[in-house]
Amino acid sequence: MSPQGSSPSPIGPTLRVLPMGDAALLVEAEDIDAVLALDAVLGPLVEANDGVWAEVDDLVPAARTLLVVARPTTDLEALAGAVAEAAAWAGRAVPATDSPVVEIPVRYDGPDLEEVAELTGLRVDEVVRAHTEMPWRVGFGGFAPGFAYLVGGDPRLHVARRAEPRTRVPAGSVAVAGEYSGVYPRESPGGWRLIGTTDIVLWDVSRRPPALLAPGMTVHFVRDR
């Protein structure tokens, strides 16, 4: 792959890499599962700080991409080759069973809870059980500091975003939209459907790291009575 070229290079049957300027690569994947599998393989290589991986400063997962942020002096040709080699292992990776687990207590008092029940054909108590009984996984962050897109929950909870977003969503609001669930870390506008509230702090600048949730973590929602 030429860093200056515009054509993507294939990495296996479902991954490909594209240059992003002179100091990053964008790996396109089939879905979030493939992204997290690749992130799980690349993370230890970057932490080992050996060879071309010593030039990598950050890995940024998203819904179907993984951004590999390097330094301006990095040989992107060599880095792309290393990513391709790692991707072969990612395709055979066994899902980790020892990922950090975070429990989030929730009061299921959201203004959209009954509407979510109607949209899914579930009773309100079934919506709550569906949200709490299956574990969620942190796919990626975005939207606001500390906000995590959670994936892998009960597919019965897949609902569209609100047609008209709210201009104010309180901090701690627990919501669902599409295949995702999430917790608003601060007051902000938002179009997700609000099903509950939590007092847990998602973003704290005095904490290291400030974000409570990171990609690959497991999240269990627990009903707070």
mmCIF file of C-alpha atoms in Angstrom:
data_model
loop_
_atom_site.group_PDB
_atom_site.id
_atom_site.type_symbol
_atom_site.label_atom_id
_atom_site.label_comp_id
_atom_site.label_asym_id
_atom_site.label_seq_id
_atom_site.Cartn_x
_atom_site.Cartn_y
_atom_site.Cartn_z
ATOM 1 C CA MET A 1 0.000 0.000 0.000
ATOM 2 C CA SER A 2 1.372 3.412 -0.901
ATOM 3 C CA PRO A 3 0.730 6.019 1.813
ATOM 4 C CA GLN A 4 -0.070 8.487 -0.926
ATOM 5 C CA GLY A 5 -2.288 6.124 -2.900
ATOM 6 C CA SER A 6 -6.047 6.298 -2.873
ATOM 7 C CA SER A 7 -6.801 2.609 -3.377
ATOM 8 C CA PRO A 8 -7.515 0.545 -0.270
ATOM 9 C CA SER A 9 -5.475 -2.590 0.379
ATOM 10 C CA PRO A 10 -7.375 -5.755 1.325
ATOM 11 C CA ILE A 11 -6.675 -7.421 4.665
ATOM 12 C CA GLY A 12 -8.325 -10.799 4.503
ATOM 13 C CA PRO A 13 -11.858 -11.284 3.198
ATOM 14 C CA THR A 14 -13.571 -8.608 5.288
ATOM 15 C CA LEU A 15 -10.918 -6.039 6.291
ATOM 16 C CA ARG A 16 -9.130 -3.383 4.282
ATOM 17 C CA VAL A 17 -6.761 -0.555 5.155
ATOM 18 C CA LEU A 18 -6.655 2.998 3.866
ATOM 19 C CA PRO A 19 -4.057 5.718 4.474
ATOM 20 C CA MET A 20 -5.289 8.666 6.540
ATOM 21 C CA GLY A 21 -2.912 11.506 5.817
ATOM 22 C CA ASP A 22 0.749 10.892 6.619
ATOM 23 C CA ALA A 23 0.395 9.545 10.142
ATOM 24 C CA ALA A 24 -2.544 7.146 10.408
ATOM 25 C CA LEU A 25 -4.248 4.151 8.876
ATOM 26 C CA LEU A 26 -7.978 3.456 8.787
ATOM 27 C CA VAL A 27 -8.916 -0.215 8.910
ATOM 28 C CA GLU A 28 -12.412 -0.915 7.611
ATOM 29 C CA ALA A 29 -14.160 -3.983 9.016
ATOM 30 C CA GLU A 30 -17.407 -5.817 8.446
ATOM 31 C CA ASP A 31 -18.927 -5.017 11.837
ATOM 32 C CA ILE A 32 -18.185 -4.012 15.418
ATOM 33 C CA ASP A 33 -17.266 -7.591 16.381
ATOM 34 C CA ALA A 34 -14.473 -7.580 13.794
ATOM 35 C CA VAL A 35 -13.315 -4.156 14.996
ATOM 36 C CA LEU A 36 -13.114 -5.291 18.622
ATOM 37 C CA ALA A 37 -11.335 -8.513 17.657
ATOM 38 C CA LEU A 38 -8.678 -6.527 15.785
ATOM 39 C CA ASP A 39 -8.403 -3.974 18.601
ATOM 40 C CA ALA A 40 -7.859 -6.819 21.083
ATOM 41 C CA VAL A 41 -4.976 -8.142 18.977
ATOM 42 C CA LEU A 42 -3.348 -4.779 18.194
ATOM 43 C CA GLY A 43 -3.611 -3.376 21.725
ATOM 44 C CA PRO A 44 -0.961 -5.670 23.288
ATOM 45 C CA LEU A 45 1.340 -5.101 20.288
ATOM 46 C CA VAL A 46 1.163 -1.343 20.790
ATOM 47 C CA GLU A 47 1.732 -1.737 24.540
ATOM 48 C CA ALA A 48 4.789 -3.918 23.855
ATOM 49 C CA ASN A 49 6.286 -0.863 22.125
ATOM 50 C CA ASP A 50 8.453 -2.944 19.808
ATOM 51 C CA GLY A 51 9.369 -2.420 16.171
ATOM 52 C CA VAL A 52 6.878 -0.530 14.034
ATOM 53 C CA TRP A 53 4.334 -0.707 16.880
ATOM 54 C CA ALA A 54 6.515 1.697 18.879
ATOM 55 C CA GLU A 55 5.440 4.340 16.359
ATOM 56 C CA VAL A 56 1.722 3.894 17.135
ATOM 57 C CA ASP A 57 0.246 6.396 19.606
ATOM 58 C CA ASP A 58 -3.396 5.342 19.713
ATOM 59 C CA LEU A 59 -6.077 2.945 18.504
ATOM 60 C CA VAL A 60 -9.551 4.413 18.028
ATOM 61 C CA PRO A 61 -12.354 1.897 17.378
ATOM 62 C CA ALA A 62 -15.659 2.909 15.812
ATOM 63 C CA ALA A 63 -18.719 1.048 14.527
ATOM 64 C CA ARG A 64 -16.958 -0.466 11.503
ATOM 65 C CA THR A 65 -13.481 1.052 11.520
ATOM 66 C CA LEU A 66 -10.319 1.101 13.606
ATOM 67 C CA LEU A 67 -8.100 4.169 13.338
ATOM 68 C CA VAL A 68 -4.417 3.416 13.920
ATOM 69 C CA VAL A 69 -2.806 6.728 14.905
ATOM 70 C CA ALA A 70 0.937 6.845 14.351
ATOM 71 C CA ARG A 71 3.658 9.499 14.163
ATOM 72 C CA PRO A 72 4.625 11.586 11.110
ATOM 73 C CA THR A 73 7.926 9.654 10.843
ATOM 74 C CA THR A 74 6.175 6.265 10.659
ATOM 75 C CA ASP A 75 6.692 4.000 7.675
ATOM 76 C CA LEU A 76 3.016 3.482 6.857
ATOM 77 C CA GLU A 77 3.888 0.781 4.327
ATOM 78 C CA ALA A 78 5.515 -1.287 7.061
ATOM 79 C CA LEU A 79 2.743 -0.509 9.531
ATOM 80 C CA ALA A 80 0.081 -1.588 7.027
ATOM 81 C CA GLY A 81 1.907 -4.881 6.585
ATOM 82 C CA ALA A 82 2.063 -5.392 10.341
ATOM 83 C CA VAL A 83 -1.645 -4.644 10.651
ATOM 84 C CA ALA A 84 -2.385 -7.148 7.885
ATOM 85 C CA GLU A 85 -0.394 -9.839 9.675
ATOM 86 C CA ALA A 86 -2.157 -9.098 12.969
ATOM 87 C CA ALA A 87 -5.541 -9.134 11.230
ATOM 88 C CA ALA A 88 -5.008 -12.774 10.284
ATOM 89 C CA TRP A 89 -4.722 -13.599 13.979
ATOM 90 C CA ALA A 90 -7.718 -11.417 14.819
ATOM 91 C CA GLY A 91 -9.841 -13.488 12.461
ATOM 92 C CA ARG A 92 -9.029 -16.581 14.522
ATOM 93 C CA ALA A 93 -9.160 -14.874 17.911
ATOM 94 C CA VAL A 94 -11.225 -16.450 20.654
ATOM 95 C CA PRO A 95 -13.455 -13.847 22.382
ATOM 96 C CA ALA A 96 -11.993 -12.809 25.717
ATOM 97 C CA THR A 97 -13.829 -13.997 28.796
ATOM 98 C CA ASP A 98 -11.818 -11.965 31.309
ATOM 99 C CA SER A 99 -12.673 -8.456 30.122
ATOM 100 C CA PRO A 100 -13.367 -5.933 32.888
ATOM 101 C CA VAL A 101 -16.992 -5.929 34.028
ATOM 102 C CA VAL A 102 -18.794 -2.778 35.133
ATOM 103 C CA GLU A 103 -22.184 -2.889 36.861
ATOM 104 C CA ILE A 104 -24.438 0.119 36.342
ATOM 105 C CA PRO A 105 -27.435 0.445 38.677
ATOM 106 C CA VAL A 106 -30.468 1.873 36.874
ATOM 107 C CA ARG A 107 -33.817 3.245 37.998
ATOM 108 C CA TYR A 108 -36.099 2.324 35.126
ATOM 109 C CA ASP A 109 -38.093 5.537 35.187
ATOM 110 C CA GLY A 110 -37.329 6.975 31.744
ATOM 111 C CA PRO A 111 -39.969 8.997 29.882
ATOM 112 C CA ASP A 112 -39.721 6.718 26.828
ATOM 113 C CA LEU A 113 -39.921 3.398 28.677
ATOM 114 C CA GLU A 114 -43.583 2.737 27.864
ATOM 115 C CA GLU A 115 -43.092 3.807 24.253
ATOM 116 C CA VAL A 116 -40.160 1.382 23.894
ATOM 117 C CA ALA A 117 -42.449 -1.339 25.247
ATOM 118 C CA GLU A 118 -45.069 -0.479 22.624
ATOM 119 C CA LEU A 119 -42.520 -0.376 19.799
ATOM 120 C CA THR A 120 -41.004 -3.727 20.732
ATOM 121 C CA GLY A 121 -44.249 -5.492 21.630
ATOM 122 C CA LEU A 122 -42.939 -6.177 25.125
ATOM 123 C CA ARG A 123 -44.395 -5.323 28.491
ATOM 124 C CA VAL A 124 -42.537 -2.683 30.500
ATOM 125 C CA ASP A 125 -41.159 -5.293 32.885
ATOM 126 C CA GLU A 126 -39.996 -7.352 29.899
ATOM 127 C CA VAL A 127 -38.136 -4.333 28.523
ATOM 128 C CA VAL A 128 -36.366 -3.975 31.868
ATOM 129 C CA ARG A 129 -35.477 -7.668 31.954
ATOM 130 C CA ALA A 130 -34.235 -7.561 28.380
ATOM 131 C CA HIS A 131 -32.003 -4.608 29.230
ATOM 132 C CA THR A 132 -30.587 -6.175 32.389
ATOM 133 C CA GLU A 133 -30.393 -9.916 31.758
ATOM 134 C CA MET A 134 -28.055 -9.874 28.767
ATOM 135 C CA PRO A 135 -24.581 -8.340 29.134
ATOM 136 C CA TRP A 136 -23.579 -5.446 26.923
ATOM 137 C CA ARG A 137 -20.142 -4.778 25.511
ATOM 138 C CA VAL A 138 -18.438 -1.425 25.047
ATOM 139 C CA GLY A 139 -17.985 -1.047 21.309
ATOM 140 C CA PHE A 140 -16.530 2.440 21.022
ATOM 141 C CA GLY A 141 -16.744 5.936 22.432
ATOM 142 C CA GLY A 142 -17.971 9.167 20.917
ATOM 143 C CA PHE A 143 -20.567 11.936 20.943
ATOM 144 C CA ALA A 144 -19.368 13.324 24.309
ATOM 145 C CA PRO A 145 -16.469 12.596 26.705
ATOM 146 C CA GLY A 146 -17.302 9.397 28.572
ATOM 147 C CA PHE A 147 -20.145 8.316 26.295
ATOM 148 C CA ALA A 148 -19.841 4.665 25.230
ATOM 149 C CA TYR A 149 -21.802 2.896 22.519
ATOM 150 C CA LEU A 150 -22.833 -0.446 24.023
ATOM 151 C CA VAL A 151 -23.516 -3.392 21.738
ATOM 152 C CA GLY A 152 -24.529 -7.033 22.005
ATOM 153 C CA GLY A 153 -27.668 -6.644 24.093
ATOM 154 C CA ASP A 154 -31.059 -8.256 23.566
ATOM 155 C CA PRO A 155 -32.002 -7.713 19.879
ATOM 156 C CA ARG A 156 -35.638 -7.231 20.870
ATOM 157 C CA LEU A 157 -34.647 -3.782 22.131
ATOM 158 C CA HIS A 158 -33.667 -2.488 18.696
ATOM 159 C CA VAL A 159 -35.723 0.664 18.210
ATOM 160 C CA ALA A 160 -35.286 3.729 16.033
ATOM 161 C CA ARG A 161 -34.160 7.063 17.407
ATOM 162 C CA ARG A 162 -36.811 9.638 18.210
ATOM 163 C CA ALA A 163 -38.094 11.546 15.185
ATOM 164 C CA GLU A 164 -37.469 14.800 17.076
ATOM 165 C CA PRO A 165 -34.415 14.883 19.367
ATOM 166 C CA ARG A 166 -34.753 16.476 22.775
ATOM 167 C CA THR A 167 -32.928 19.737 23.317
ATOM 168 C CA ARG A 168 -32.035 18.644 26.860
ATOM 169 C CA VAL A 169 -31.284 15.154 28.109
ATOM 170 C CA PRO A 170 -30.213 15.002 31.786
ATOM 171 C CA ALA A 171 -26.861 13.514 32.764
ATOM 172 C CA GLY A 172 -27.194 9.880 33.800
ATOM 173 C CA SER A 173 -30.014 9.133 31.381
ATOM 174 C CA VAL A 174 -29.928 5.509 30.213
ATOM 175 C CA ALA A 175 -31.087 5.125 26.628
ATOM 176 C CA VAL A 176 -31.452 2.834 23.635
ATOM 177 C CA ALA A 177 -31.356 3.521 19.894
ATOM 178 C CA GLY A 178 -30.865 1.118 17.023
ATOM 179 C CA GLU A 179 -28.681 -1.753 18.202
ATOM 180 C CA TYR A 180 -27.066 0.370 20.910
ATOM 181 C CA SER A 181 -27.572 1.321 24.522
ATOM 182 C CA GLY A 182 -25.734 4.062 26.370
ATOM 183 C CA VAL A 183 -25.617 6.471 29.290
ATOM 184 C CA TYR A 184 -25.493 10.236 28.779
ATOM 185 C CA PRO A 185 -22.433 11.407 30.760
ATOM 186 C CA ARG A 186 -23.597 15.021 30.914
ATOM 187 C CA GLU A 187 -26.614 17.130 30.053
ATOM 188 C CA SER A 188 -26.872 17.523 26.293
ATOM 189 C CA PRO A 189 -29.280 17.344 23.360
ATOM 190 C CA GLY A 190 -30.086 13.810 22.238
ATOM 191 C CA GLY A 191 -32.413 11.687 20.178
ATOM 192 C CA TRP A 192 -32.129 8.311 21.896
ATOM 193 C CA ARG A 193 -35.078 6.814 23.748
ATOM 194 C CA LEU A 194 -34.719 7.272 27.499
ATOM 195 C CA ILE A 195 -35.628 4.248 29.599
ATOM 196 C CA GLY A 196 -33.925 4.939 32.921
ATOM 197 C CA THR A 197 -31.563 6.921 35.118
ATOM 198 C CA THR A 198 -28.286 6.149 36.885
ATOM 199 C CA ASP A 199 -26.122 8.070 39.352
ATOM 200 C CA ILE A 200 -22.898 6.494 38.125
ATOM 201 C CA VAL A 201 -20.247 8.946 36.874
ATOM 202 C CA LEU A 202 -19.104 8.143 33.354
ATOM 203 C CA TRP A 203 -16.504 10.906 33.009
ATOM 204 C CA ASP A 204 -14.349 12.255 35.829
ATOM 205 C CA VAL A 205 -11.214 14.278 35.024
ATOM 206 C CA SER A 206 -9.765 13.423 38.458
ATOM 207 C CA ARG A 207 -9.954 9.701 37.621
ATOM 208 C CA ARG A 208 -7.295 7.864 35.638
ATOM 209 C CA PRO A 209 -8.430 7.206 33.026
ATOM 210 C CA PRO A 210 -11.269 9.764 33.146
ATOM 211 C CA ALA A 211 -13.665 7.514 31.199
ATOM 212 C CA LEU A 212 -15.275 4.718 33.210
ATOM 213 C CA LEU A 213 -15.921 2.607 30.117
ATOM 214 C CA ALA A 214 -13.430 1.536 27.459
ATOM 215 C CA PRO A 215 -13.826 -0.620 24.322
ATOM 216 C CA GLY A 216 -13.994 -4.335 25.085
ATOM 217 C CA MET A 217 -15.376 -3.953 28.608
ATOM 218 C CA THR A 218 -18.536 -5.782 29.632
ATOM 219 C CA VAL A 219 -21.422 -3.794 31.110
ATOM 220 C CA HIS A 220 -24.202 -5.233 33.229
ATOM 221 C CA PHE A 221 -27.203 -3.026 33.907
ATOM 222 C CA VAL A 222 -28.742 -3.779 37.305
ATOM 223 C CA ARG A 223 -32.200 -2.655 38.326
ATOM 224 C CA ASP A 224 -31.902 -0.167 41.210
ATOM 225 C CA ARG A 225 -35.072 -0.489 43.208
#
